[in-house]
Coordinates of C-alpha atoms in Angstrom, one line a residue:
M1 CA 0.0 0.0 0.0
L2 CA 0.9 3.6 -0.5
T3 CA -0.2 6.8 1.1
D4 CA -0.1 10.2 -0.8
V5 CA 0.6 13.2 1.4
L6 CA 1.3 16.6 -0.1
V7 CA 4.0 18.2 2.0
P8 CA 5.2 21.8 2.0
H9 CA 8.6 22.6 0.6
N10 CA 11.0 19.8 1.6
R11 CA 9.3 19.1 4.9
W12 CA 9.3 15.3 4.9
D13 CA 8.9 15.5 8.7
S14 CA 5.3 16.5 8.2
V15 CA 4.3 12.9 7.5
T16 CA 5.1 11.9 11.1
G17 CA 2.1 10.1 12.6
Y18 CA 0.9 8.4 9.4
P19 CA 1.0 4.6 9.5
R20 CA 4.0 2.9 8.0
Q21 CA 3.3 1.4 4.6
E22 CA 4.8 -1.8 3.0
P23 CA 4.9 -1.1 -0.7
A24 CA 5.8 -3.5 -3.5
V25 CA 9.5 -2.9 -4.0
T26 CA 11.7 -3.7 -7.0
V27 CA 15.4 -3.7 -6.1
V28 CA 17.7 -2.8 -9.0
V29 CA 21.3 -3.9 -8.6
T30 CA 23.8 -2.4 -10.9
H31 CA 26.7 -4.7 -11.9
F32 CA 29.8 -5.0 -14.0
E33 CA 32.3 -7.8 -13.6
Q34 CA 31.7 -8.3 -9.9
H35 CA 30.5 -11.9 -10.0
H36 CA 32.4 -12.7 -6.8
L37 CA 30.1 -10.2 -4.9
L38 CA 26.8 -11.5 -6.0
G39 CA 26.4 -14.3 -3.5
R40 CA 26.8 -11.8 -0.6
M41 CA 24.2 -9.5 -2.3
A42 CA 21.7 -12.3 -2.8
S43 CA 22.0 -13.4 0.8
A44 CA 21.6 -9.8 2.0
L45 CA 18.4 -9.3 -0.1
Q46 CA 17.0 -12.6 1.0
R47 CA 17.3 -11.4 4.7
Q48 CA 15.4 -8.2 4.3
T49 CA 12.7 -7.4 6.9
L50 CA 10.7 -5.9 4.0
R51 CA 11.2 -8.5 1.3
P52 CA 11.3 -7.0 -2.2
S53 CA 8.7 -8.3 -4.6
Q54 CA 11.3 -8.3 -7.4
V55 CA 15.0 -8.0 -7.9
V56 CA 16.5 -6.9 -11.2
L57 CA 20.2 -7.3 -11.8
A58 CA 21.3 -4.6 -14.3
D59 CA 24.5 -5.9 -15.9
D60 CA 26.5 -3.2 -17.7
G61 CA 28.2 -5.4 -20.3
S62 CA 30.1 -8.0 -18.3
A63 CA 32.0 -10.4 -20.6
V64 CA 29.9 -13.2 -19.1
T65 CA 26.3 -12.4 -18.2
P66 CA 26.0 -13.3 -14.5
A67 CA 23.8 -15.9 -13.1
F68 CA 21.9 -14.4 -10.1
A69 CA 19.0 -15.4 -8.0
V70 CA 17.5 -14.3 -4.7
R71 CA 15.7 -17.2 -3.0
G72 CA 12.0 -16.7 -2.7
V73 CA 12.0 -13.5 -4.8
E74 CA 11.3 -13.0 -8.5
T75 CA 14.7 -12.3 -10.0
L76 CA 15.6 -11.0 -13.4
V77 CA 18.9 -10.4 -15.1
V78 CA 19.1 -7.8 -17.8
S79 CA 22.2 -6.9 -19.8
Q80 CA 23.5 -4.4 -22.3
P81 CA 26.6 -4.4 -24.5
D82 CA 29.9 -3.1 -23.1
E83 CA 30.2 0.4 -24.6
G84 CA 31.8 2.1 -21.6
F85 CA 30.5 2.9 -18.1
R86 CA 26.8 3.3 -18.8
A87 CA 25.1 3.0 -15.4
A88 CA 22.4 5.4 -16.4
A89 CA 21.3 3.4 -19.4
V90 CA 21.4 0.0 -17.7
R91 CA 19.4 1.3 -14.7
N92 CA 16.8 2.6 -17.1
L93 CA 16.8 -0.8 -18.8
A94 CA 16.2 -2.5 -15.5
V95 CA 13.3 -0.1 -14.6
R96 CA 11.6 -1.0 -17.9
H97 CA 11.4 -4.6 -16.6
S98 CA 10.3 -3.6 -13.0
T99 CA 7.0 -4.4 -11.5
G100 CA 7.2 -2.7 -8.0
D101 CA 5.6 0.6 -7.0
V102 CA 8.9 1.6 -5.4
L103 CA 12.4 1.4 -6.9
V104 CA 15.4 0.8 -4.6
F105 CA 18.8 1.2 -6.4
L106 CA 21.9 -0.6 -5.1
D107 CA 25.3 -1.3 -6.7
A108 CA 26.7 -4.8 -6.6
D109 CA 29.5 -3.7 -4.3
T110 CA 27.1 -2.0 -1.8
V111 CA 25.4 -4.6 0.4
P112 CA 22.3 -3.6 2.5
E113 CA 21.8 -4.4 6.1
A114 CA 18.7 -6.5 6.9
E115 CA 16.4 -3.6 7.6
Y116 CA 17.7 -1.5 4.7
V117 CA 14.8 -1.8 2.3
E118 CA 12.2 -1.3 5.0
R119 CA 13.9 1.9 6.2
V120 CA 14.9 3.4 2.9
V121 CA 11.2 3.3 1.7
H122 CA 9.7 4.6 4.9
H123 CA 8.9 8.2 3.7
I124 CA 8.5 7.1 0.1
G125 CA 5.5 5.0 1.1
L126 CA 3.8 8.1 2.6
C127 CA 4.8 10.8 0.1
P128 CA 5.0 10.3 -3.7
D129 CA 7.5 13.2 -4.1
V130 CA 10.2 11.6 -1.9
L131 CA 13.6 10.8 -3.3
A132 CA 15.4 9.0 -0.5
V133 CA 19.1 8.3 0.0
G134 CA 20.4 5.7 2.4
R135 CA 23.6 5.8 4.4
R136 CA 26.5 4.4 2.5
R137 CA 29.2 3.1 4.9
H138 CA 32.5 1.7 3.9
T139 CA 34.5 -1.5 4.7
S140 CA 36.7 -4.1 3.0
F141 CA 34.8 -7.3 2.0
S142 CA 38.2 -9.1 1.9
R143 CA 38.1 -9.1 5.7
L144 CA 34.8 -11.1 5.7
A145 CA 33.8 -14.6 5.0
D146 CA 31.7 -15.2 1.8
D147 CA 28.4 -15.0 3.6
E148 CA 29.4 -12.7 6.4
Q149 CA 27.7 -9.4 6.6
P150 CA 29.6 -6.2 7.5
G151 CA 29.3 -4.5 10.9
D152 CA 30.7 -1.5 12.9
A153 CA 33.9 -3.4 13.7
D154 CA 34.8 -3.6 10.0
A155 CA 34.1 0.1 9.2
L156 CA 36.4 2.4 7.3
D157 CA 36.1 6.1 7.7
E158 CA 33.0 7.7 6.1
P159 CA 33.7 10.7 3.8
P160 CA 33.5 13.8 5.9
W161 CA 32.0 16.0 3.2
L162 CA 28.9 13.7 3.0
R163 CA 28.6 13.1 6.8
D164 CA 28.9 16.9 7.5
A165 CA 26.3 17.7 4.8
Y166 CA 23.7 15.4 6.3
A167 CA 24.4 16.8 9.7
A168 CA 24.2 20.4 8.5
T169 CA 20.9 19.9 6.7
E170 CA 19.3 17.6 9.4
N171 CA 19.3 14.6 7.0
L172 CA 18.3 16.9 4.1
L173 CA 15.2 18.3 5.9
N174 CA 16.7 21.7 5.2
A175 CA 17.8 20.8 1.7
D176 CA 18.3 23.5 -1.0
G177 CA 19.1 23.7 -4.7
R178 CA 22.6 22.4 -4.1
S179 CA 21.6 19.4 -2.0
F180 CA 21.4 17.1 -5.1
R181 CA 25.1 16.5 -4.5
F182 CA 24.3 14.5 -1.4
V183 CA 22.1 11.9 -3.3
I184 CA 24.2 8.8 -4.1
G185 CA 23.0 6.5 -6.8
A186 CA 24.3 3.4 -5.0
V187 CA 21.8 3.9 -2.1
M188 CA 18.9 5.8 -3.7
A189 CA 15.2 5.0 -3.8
C190 CA 12.0 6.6 -5.1
R191 CA 8.5 5.7 -6.4
K192 CA 8.4 4.4 -9.9
E193 CA 6.0 7.1 -10.9
L194 CA 8.5 9.8 -9.9
F195 CA 11.2 8.0 -11.8
L196 CA 9.1 7.9 -15.0
D197 CA 8.0 11.5 -14.5
L198 CA 11.7 12.5 -14.7
D199 CA 12.3 10.2 -17.7
G200 CA 14.8 8.2 -15.7
F201 CA 18.5 8.7 -15.8
D202 CA 20.0 10.7 -18.6
E203 CA 21.7 8.2 -20.9
R204 CA 24.0 10.9 -22.3
F205 CA 26.1 10.2 -19.2
V206 CA 28.8 7.8 -20.3
G207 CA 31.8 7.4 -18.1
Y208 CA 32.2 7.3 -14.3
G209 CA 29.9 9.4 -12.2
G210 CA 27.5 12.3 -12.4
E211 CA 24.4 10.4 -13.6
D212 CA 23.0 10.2 -10.0
W213 CA 23.7 13.9 -9.2
D214 CA 22.0 14.8 -12.5
F215 CA 19.0 12.7 -11.7
A216 CA 18.8 14.2 -8.2
Y217 CA 19.1 17.8 -9.6
R218 CA 16.2 17.1 -12.1
A219 CA 14.2 15.6 -9.3
W220 CA 14.7 18.6 -7.0
N221 CA 13.9 20.9 -9.9
A222 CA 10.7 18.9 -10.5
G223 CA 9.5 19.3 -6.9
A224 CA 11.0 16.2 -5.3
V225 CA 11.4 16.0 -1.5
L226 CA 14.9 14.9 -0.6
V227 CA 15.3 12.6 2.5
H228 CA 18.4 11.1 4.0
E229 CA 17.3 7.9 5.7
R230 CA 20.2 7.6 8.1
T231 CA 19.1 4.3 9.6
A232 CA 19.0 2.6 6.1
V233 CA 22.6 1.4 6.0
A234 CA 24.4 -0.3 3.1
W235 CA 28.1 -1.3 3.1
H236 CA 30.3 -0.4 0.2
D237 CA 33.4 -2.5 -0.6
G238 CA 36.3 -0.1 -0.3
P239 CA 36.7 3.6 0.6
D240 CA 34.8 6.5 -1.0
W241 CA 36.1 7.6 -4.4
S242 CA 38.1 10.4 -2.7
G243 CA 40.1 7.8 -0.8
R244 CA 41.1 5.7 -3.8
G245 CA 44.1 7.7 -4.9
D246 CA 44.5 10.4 -7.6
S247 CA 41.1 10.9 -9.1
T248 CA 41.5 14.4 -10.4
D249 CA 41.0 13.7 -14.1
V250 CA 37.9 11.6 -13.6
L251 CA 36.3 14.1 -11.2
D252 CA 37.2 17.0 -13.5
A253 CA 35.5 15.3 -16.4
Q254 CA 32.4 14.7 -14.3
S255 CA 32.3 18.4 -13.2
A256 CA 32.6 19.6 -16.8
R257 CA 29.8 17.2 -17.9
L258 CA 27.5 18.4 -15.1
A259 CA 28.2 22.1 -15.8
A260 CA 26.9 21.6 -19.3
V261 CA 23.5 20.3 -18.2
I262 CA 22.9 21.7 -14.7
P263 CA 22.6 25.5 -14.7
E264 CA 22.8 25.9 -10.9
P265 CA 25.4 28.6 -10.5
A266 CA 27.9 26.9 -8.2
T267 CA 27.8 23.8 -10.4
R268 CA 28.2 25.7 -13.6
G269 CA 30.7 28.4 -12.4
A270 CA 29.8 30.9 -15.2
P271 CA 26.9 31.5 -17.5
L272 CA 27.2 29.2 -20.6
A273 CA 25.7 30.4 -23.8
G274 CA 24.8 26.9 -24.8
V275 CA 21.6 24.8 -24.9
V276 CA 20.6 24.7 -21.2
F277 CA 19.8 28.0 -19.5
D278 CA 19.1 28.8 -15.8
V279 CA 16.2 31.1 -16.7
L280 CA 13.9 30.8 -19.7
A281 CA 12.3 34.2 -20.5
T282 CA 9.4 34.3 -22.9
V283 CA 8.5 37.8 -24.1
R284 CA 4.7 38.4 -24.2
A285 CA 4.9 42.2 -24.7
D286 CA 1.8 43.6 -26.4
G287 CA 1.9 46.9 -28.1
P288 CA 4.1 48.8 -30.5
F289 CA 7.4 47.8 -31.9
N290 CA 9.2 50.3 -29.7
H291 CA 7.8 48.6 -26.6
V292 CA 8.8 45.1 -27.6
V293 CA 12.3 46.2 -28.4
R294 CA 12.7 47.9 -25.0
T295 CA 11.4 44.7 -23.3
V296 CA 13.9 42.4 -25.1
H297 CA 16.8 44.8 -24.6
S298 CA 16.0 45.0 -20.9
L299 CA 16.4 41.2 -20.7
L300 CA 19.7 41.4 -22.5
R301 CA 21.0 43.9 -19.9
Q302 CA 20.0 41.8 -16.8
D303 CA 22.5 41.2 -14.0
H304 CA 21.5 37.5 -14.1
R305 CA 23.3 36.4 -17.2
D306 CA 22.4 32.7 -17.5
L307 CA 19.2 33.6 -19.4
G308 CA 17.6 32.4 -22.6
I309 CA 15.1 34.6 -24.4
R310 CA 12.2 33.5 -26.6
L311 CA 10.3 36.0 -28.8
P312 CA 7.5 34.0 -30.4
V313 CA 6.6 36.6 -33.1
D314 CA 7.2 36.8 -36.8
D315 CA 7.8 40.5 -37.1
E316 CA 10.7 40.7 -39.6
R317 CA 12.1 43.9 -38.0
L318 CA 12.4 42.1 -34.6
L319 CA 13.9 39.0 -36.2
E320 CA 16.5 41.1 -38.0
T321 CA 17.5 42.9 -34.8
Y322 CA 17.7 39.8 -32.6
E323 CA 18.9 37.1 -35.0
G324 CA 21.1 34.7 -33.2
V325 CA 20.3 36.3 -29.9
V326 CA 16.7 35.1 -29.2
R327 CA 14.7 32.1 -30.3
V328 CA 11.3 31.9 -31.8
A329 CA 10.7 28.1 -31.5
P330 CA 9.3 26.7 -28.2
W331 CA 11.7 25.6 -25.5
T332 CA 12.7 21.9 -25.7
E333 CA 11.5 19.6 -23.0
D334 CA 15.0 19.3 -21.7
Q335 CA 15.5 23.0 -21.5
A336 CA 12.1 23.4 -19.8
R337 CA 12.8 20.9 -17.1
R338 CA 16.4 21.9 -16.4
A339 CA 15.9 25.6 -16.1
R340 CA 15.2 26.6 -12.5
V341 CA 12.9 29.5 -13.4
H342 CA 10.4 30.3 -16.2
L343 CA 9.8 34.0 -16.8
T344 CA 6.9 35.5 -18.7
V345 CA 7.7 39.1 -19.5
H346 CA 5.2 41.8 -20.5
G347 CA 7.3 45.0 -20.3
P348 CA 10.8 46.4 -19.8
L349 CA 12.5 45.3 -16.5
P350 CA 15.1 47.0 -14.4
V351 CA 18.5 45.3 -14.6
S352 CA 18.3 43.5 -11.2
A353 CA 14.7 42.3 -11.6
V354 CA 15.5 38.7 -12.8
H355 CA 18.2 38.3 -10.2
R356 CA 15.8 39.3 -7.5
A357 CA 13.1 36.9 -8.7
V358 CA 15.6 34.0 -9.0
E359 CA 16.9 34.7 -5.5
S360 CA 13.4 34.6 -4.1
I361 CA 12.5 31.4 -5.8
T362 CA 15.7 29.5 -5.1
G363 CA 16.5 31.0 -1.8
S364 CA 13.1 30.7 -0.2
D365 CA 11.5 27.9 -2.3
V366 CA 8.8 30.2 -3.5
G367 CA 6.5 28.9 -6.2
R368 CA 5.7 32.1 -8.1
V369 CA 7.1 35.7 -8.0
D370 CA 5.1 38.6 -9.5
L371 CA 7.3 41.5 -10.6
V372 CA 5.4 44.8 -10.3
Q373 CA 6.3 48.4 -11.1
E374 CA 4.1 51.3 -10.3
G375 CA 1.1 49.0 -10.0
E376 CA 1.7 47.3 -13.4
L377 CA 2.5 43.5 -13.6
L378 CA 5.7 43.5 -15.7
A379 CA 6.6 39.8 -15.4
V380 CA 5.7 36.5 -13.6
A381 CA 8.5 34.2 -12.6
W382 CA 7.5 30.5 -12.0
S383 CA 9.6 28.0 -10.1
T384 CA 10.2 24.9 -12.2
R385 CA 10.3 23.0 -9.0
A386 CA 6.8 24.1 -7.9
V387 CA 5.3 23.6 -11.4
G388 CA 6.8 20.1 -11.4
R389 CA 5.2 19.1 -8.2
A390 CA 1.9 20.6 -9.2
R391 CA 2.0 18.6 -12.4
R392 CA 2.2 15.3 -10.5
W393 CA -0.6 16.4 -8.2
A394 CA -2.9 17.5 -11.0
H395 CA -5.2 14.6 -10.4
R396 CA -6.1 16.0 -7.0
F397 CA -5.4 19.7 -6.9
E398 CA -5.4 22.7 -9.2
R399 CA -1.9 24.3 -9.8
H400 CA -2.7 27.4 -7.7
E401 CA -3.7 25.1 -4.7
V402 CA -0.4 23.2 -4.8
L403 CA 1.5 26.6 -5.0
R404 CA -0.5 28.0 -2.1
R405 CA -0.2 24.9 0.1
A406 CA 3.4 23.8 -0.7
F407 CA 5.3 26.8 -1.8
G408 CA 3.6 30.2 -1.6
V409 CA 3.6 33.3 -3.9
H410 CA 5.7 36.4 -3.5
R411 CA 5.5 39.9 -5.0
I412 CA 8.4 42.2 -5.7
D413 CA 8.0 45.9 -6.1
L414 CA 10.5 47.1 -8.7
G415 CA 10.3 50.8 -7.7
A416 CA 9.8 53.8 -10.0
R417 CA 10.5 53.7 -13.7
E418 CA 13.6 55.1 -15.2
E419 CA 13.3 57.4 -18.2
R420 CA 15.5 56.2 -21.0
G421 CA 14.5 58.3 -23.9
R422 CA 11.3 58.5 -26.0
T423 CA 12.9 57.1 -29.2
L424 CA 14.9 53.9 -29.6
E425 CA 18.0 55.9 -30.4
G426 CA 17.7 57.7 -27.1
F427 CA 16.9 54.4 -25.3
F428 CA 19.9 52.6 -26.8
S429 CA 22.3 55.4 -26.0
S430 CA 21.1 55.6 -22.4
W431 CA 22.6 52.2 -21.7
R432 CA 26.2 53.3 -22.3

């Protein structure tokens, strides 16, 4: 069974008091050439206090497709050709064969304690928006007998950056737009409906790492509720990546890959005039040519530089002026889902207006910001995160109801207008 509770912001603690659910769970185990670890994994899954209804071994191109079975549980093995590290693609393949309402992702070298599944799905069973991450601890399986399960006496140090992040955010209760970095794919779980709403992992990720952070970013940006289930413990064979020697080249490649597709400023480092923008601004300025030009130019002058502009008109004069600068075609689905803010603009904005709207949305988890000047609504900024959650709750609530209950609406007064010339010549020269 599943319970559906709409929670405000990231307040997963608001489901306290609801009865624990026992959903049908598919465990997806990602594997590559780790045949010697599969017996330990099968034993660990067979011991779960909440027995999965299905286990799918997702083999990423091992030379010999592994034999794998969990006694008493439906077990499938799916495999793909070896074309590099493609954890994203093979996990998606496994999900296409899944039957459970909840997906629990593990790696073959990350063995769960007996209560892991029960504990990692706790909040997922109560709130459909939850993306949960368990606690990944570290040990060396070489110290253990084949069927021996790890324990505290065998523990290696946990990575301080992750431990400190969970402590600082109270197990992600106080998560923000950077907290996707604390969701680890080897100990991740969510409802299948949330996974499908996000279109799964991005299969453009080939090579070690990043696909889980990208998935978690898109989940947060679509209104997911992040939870660290601290008591859901799984043991990884070996230290964290940072403890495995010189990993600079691998991590640098991962960072560059993430910067291309995640417009969050600290992830990207600088605005990138590429395909994915942080803010998507669509100009809906009615009125004379002069007014539309002023509106578009005001967007080009914004302090917030990671901004894409769409001008859905066929006025040849406008297209000549802004060729190569703005677009006419609709935003792609990928652009629409990765941008943190969608802006509809009706008139010229002061240079700091977009920055103020973005800060309100990302800093306070607000669903919509109205930008008003001298009583006139100049623009409306929508949180992609709030719109995403509203989309998934559309079967029960209107969008405005989800915004009101889960995020709230804010109004920013932009102050008095600045006079920048009656003609476009005067307007352009005023920006020097």
